[in-house]
C-alpha positions as CSV (number, residue, x, y, z in Angstrom):
1,M,44.0,-21.9,19.6
2,A,41.6,-19.3,21.0
3,K,39.5,-20.3,24.0
4,L,35.8,-21.0,23.4
5,G,33.4,-18.8,25.3
6,K,30.8,-20.3,27.6
7,R,28.1,-20.0,25.0
8,A,30.1,-21.7,22.3
9,R,31.3,-24.4,24.6
10,A,27.8,-25.2,25.8
11,A,26.6,-25.5,22.2
12,R,29.5,-27.8,21.3
13,E,28.7,-30.0,24.2
14,A,25.0,-30.2,23.3
15,F,26.0,-31.3,19.8
16,A,28.7,-33.8,20.9
17,G,28.2,-37.4,19.7
18,K,25.2,-36.5,17.5
19,E,25.9,-37.4,13.9
20,N,23.8,-38.4,10.9
21,V,20.6,-37.5,12.6
22,T,17.3,-36.9,10.9
23,V,16.5,-33.5,9.5
24,E,13.8,-33.1,12.2
25,E,16.3,-33.9,15.0
26,A,18.9,-31.5,13.5
27,V,16.5,-28.6,13.3
28,A,15.2,-29.2,16.9
29,L,18.8,-29.4,18.2
30,I,19.8,-26.2,16.4
31,K,16.7,-24.3,17.6
32,A,17.1,-25.5,21.2
33,N,20.7,-24.4,21.4
34,S,20.6,-20.9,19.9
35,S,21.5,-18.2,22.5
36,V,22.1,-15.1,20.5
37,K,19.8,-12.1,20.4
38,F,19.1,-12.0,16.6
39,D,17.2,-14.3,14.3
40,E,19.9,-16.5,12.9
41,T,19.8,-18.0,9.4
42,V,19.7,-21.8,9.2
43,E,22.4,-22.8,6.8
44,I,23.0,-26.0,4.8
45,A,26.4,-27.2,3.5
46,M,26.6,-30.2,1.2
47,N,29.8,-31.9,0.3
48,L,29.4,-33.4,-3.2
49,G,31.5,-35.9,-5.1
50,V,32.2,-33.6,-8.0
51,D,35.1,-31.5,-9.2
52,P,33.5,-28.2,-10.5
53,R,36.7,-27.4,-12.4
54,H,35.4,-29.9,-15.0
55,A,32.4,-28.6,-17.0
56,D,30.6,-32.0,-16.9
57,Q,30.8,-32.0,-13.1
58,M,29.5,-28.5,-12.4
59,V,26.4,-28.4,-10.1
60,R,24.3,-25.3,-10.5
61,G,20.6,-24.6,-10.2
62,V,17.8,-22.7,-8.5
63,V,15.0,-23.8,-6.1
64,G,12.0,-22.0,-4.8
65,L,11.8,-22.7,-1.1
66,P,8.2,-23.5,-0.2
67,N,8.4,-21.3,2.9
68,G,10.7,-18.6,1.7
69,T,14.1,-17.6,3.1
70,G,12.9,-15.0,5.6
71,K,15.4,-12.7,4.1
72,T,14.8,-9.4,2.2
73,V,16.4,-9.9,-1.2
74,R,17.5,-6.7,-3.0
75,V,17.1,-7.2,-6.8
76,A,18.8,-5.3,-9.6
77,V,17.5,-5.5,-13.2
78,F,19.3,-4.6,-16.4
79,A,16.6,-3.6,-18.8
80,R,15.3,-0.8,-21.0
81,G,12.0,0.7,-21.9
82,A,8.9,-1.4,-21.2
83,K,10.9,-4.2,-19.6
84,A,12.5,-1.6,-17.2
85,D,9.0,-0.5,-16.3
86,E,7.9,-4.1,-15.8
87,A,10.8,-4.7,-13.5
88,T,10.0,-1.6,-11.4
89,A,6.3,-2.6,-11.2
90,A,7.3,-6.1,-10.1
91,G,9.3,-4.7,-7.1
92,A,12.9,-4.5,-8.4
93,D,15.0,-2.3,-6.1
94,I,17.4,-1.1,-8.8
95,V,16.7,-0.8,-12.6
96,G,19.0,0.5,-15.2
97,A,21.3,-0.1,-18.2
98,E,24.5,1.8,-18.9
99,D,24.0,3.9,-15.7
100,L,23.7,0.7,-13.6
101,M,26.8,-0.7,-15.3
102,E,28.7,2.4,-14.3
103,T,27.4,2.1,-10.7
104,V,28.6,-1.5,-10.4
105,Q,32.0,-0.7,-12.0
106,S,32.5,2.0,-9.3
107,G,32.2,-0.7,-6.7
108,K,28.7,0.1,-5.5
109,I,26.9,-3.2,-5.4
110,E,23.7,-2.8,-3.3
111,F,21.8,-5.9,-4.5
112,D,21.7,-9.6,-3.8
113,R,20.3,-10.8,-7.1
114,C,20.9,-9.6,-10.6
115,I,18.5,-10.1,-13.5
116,A,19.0,-9.0,-17.1
117,T,17.0,-9.2,-20.4
118,P,19.0,-10.9,-23.2
119,D,19.7,-7.7,-25.1
120,M,21.4,-6.3,-22.0
121,M,24.1,-9.1,-21.8
122,P,26.7,-7.2,-23.9
123,I,26.6,-4.6,-21.2
124,V,26.4,-7.0,-18.3
125,G,29.2,-9.1,-19.8
126,R,31.7,-6.3,-19.1
127,L,30.9,-6.8,-15.4
128,G,32.0,-10.4,-15.3
129,K,35.0,-9.8,-13.1
130,V,32.9,-7.9,-10.6
131,L,29.7,-9.9,-10.5
132,G,31.2,-13.4,-11.2
133,P,33.2,-13.8,-8.0
134,R,30.1,-12.7,-6.0
135,N,27.9,-15.3,-7.8
136,L,25.7,-12.4,-9.1
137,M,26.3,-12.8,-12.8
138,P,22.9,-13.3,-14.7
139,N,22.7,-16.8,-16.2
140,P,19.9,-18.2,-18.4
141,K,20.4,-21.6,-16.7
142,V,19.0,-20.2,-13.4
143,G,16.4,-18.0,-15.0
144,T,18.2,-14.6,-14.4
145,V,18.6,-13.9,-18.1
146,T,15.0,-13.7,-19.3
147,M,12.4,-11.6,-21.0
148,D,9.9,-12.6,-18.3
149,V,11.3,-9.9,-16.0
150,E,8.2,-9.8,-13.8
151,A,8.3,-13.5,-12.9
152,A,12.1,-13.4,-12.3
153,V,11.8,-10.5,-9.9
154,K,8.9,-12.0,-8.0
155,A,10.7,-15.4,-7.7
156,A,13.8,-13.7,-6.4
157,K,11.7,-11.8,-3.9
158,G,9.6,-14.8,-2.9
159,G,12.2,-17.2,-1.6
160,E,14.1,-18.5,-4.6
161,V,17.6,-19.7,-3.8
162,Q,20.4,-20.2,-6.3
163,F,23.1,-22.8,-5.7
164,K,26.5,-23.5,-7.2
165,A,29.2,-26.0,-6.4
166,E,32.3,-24.1,-5.1
167,K,35.9,-25.2,-4.7
168,G,36.0,-28.7,-3.3
169,G,32.5,-29.5,-4.5
170,V,30.7,-27.8,-1.6
171,V,27.3,-26.3,-2.0
172,H,26.0,-24.0,0.7
173,A,22.9,-21.8,1.2
174,G,20.6,-20.2,3.7
175,V,17.3,-22.2,4.0
176,G,15.3,-20.1,6.4
177,K,15.3,-18.3,9.7
178,L,15.6,-19.9,13.1
179,S,12.3,-18.3,14.0
180,F,10.5,-20.4,11.4
181,D,8.4,-23.3,12.7
182,E,10.4,-26.6,12.7
183,A,8.1,-28.1,10.1
184,K,8.7,-25.2,7.7
185,L,12.4,-25.4,8.1
186,V,12.4,-29.2,7.5
187,E,10.3,-28.7,4.3
188,N,12.7,-26.0,3.0
189,I,15.7,-28.2,3.7
190,R,14.3,-31.2,1.9
191,A,13.3,-29.1,-1.0
192,F,16.8,-27.7,-1.3
193,V,18.4,-31.2,-1.0
194,G,16.0,-32.5,-3.6
195,A,16.9,-29.7,-6.0
196,V,20.6,-30.4,-5.6
197,S,20.0,-34.1,-6.1
198,K,18.1,-33.4,-9.4
199,A,21.0,-31.2,-10.5
200,K,23.5,-34.2,-10.5
201,P,25.8,-33.7,-13.5
202,T,26.6,-36.3,-16.1
203,G,30.3,-36.4,-15.1
204,A,29.7,-37.2,-11.4
205,K,31.2,-40.5,-10.5
206,G,30.9,-42.6,-7.3
207,A,28.9,-41.2,-4.4
208,Y,27.2,-37.9,-5.4
209,M,26.2,-36.7,-1.9
210,K,29.0,-37.3,0.6
211,K,27.9,-35.2,3.6
212,I,25.1,-32.8,4.6
213,A,25.4,-30.5,7.6
214,L,23.1,-28.0,9.1
215,S,24.0,-25.1,11.4
216,S,22.8,-21.7,12.5
217,T,24.7,-18.5,11.8
218,M,26.6,-18.6,15.1
219,G,26.2,-22.2,16.0
220,P,28.1,-25.4,15.4
221,G,27.1,-27.8,12.7
222,V,25.4,-31.2,12.9
223,S,25.5,-33.8,10.1
224,V,22.3,-35.1,8.7
225,A,21.6,-38.6,7.4
226,I,21.7,-38.3,3.6
227,E,19.0,-40.9,3.0
228,D,16.7,-38.9,5.4
229,A,17.3,-35.5,3.8
230,N,17.0,-36.7,0.2
231,V,13.6,-38.3,0.2
232,E,12.7,-37.4,-3.4
């Protein structure tokens, strides 16, 4: 096992014995023990009592964080004509149709969110093997297959976060930057947890939320009391 550096060891010691704390306590602890020179992302990981291999236990959704993510989101839009113009005017970084499909097929994926108008889905569908594993495939359930291109682009740029249960029933996402005020991070975290709570699938049995942990990009995690995080 590799030796921990002084910085990592000090952070681990600061977090030792602190479990199931309030969201406020977790955020304060994470902020106080960051020692890197860049603005870390505050990340949330939620262990849910679901098996996403079953359709009736899939957890998927989208939430607009009240204070944004602090991250610049690059948006690609599959559209033609007036809708392509609408996407460009709304601030989309890349807009196209067959030409964009060919760019993606070549392995050049320079975007973080992909939106498409419904008529573009036959084209986008060919990219399933490329976009699917990266969680970039447009989906009407999270508002990325839509005729309201302007609203979708602005939402993506404005702090909207998608979530999806991965293998083992884990949902994870970035919920802000460490430079955010503590109150803003707390508000974002509770908004995210609330959205995941509302997305509870019909097939979920037993305890839905098993564990919630917060961390910074380079820091250790701290578990948060579920009843404190999920106040909605």
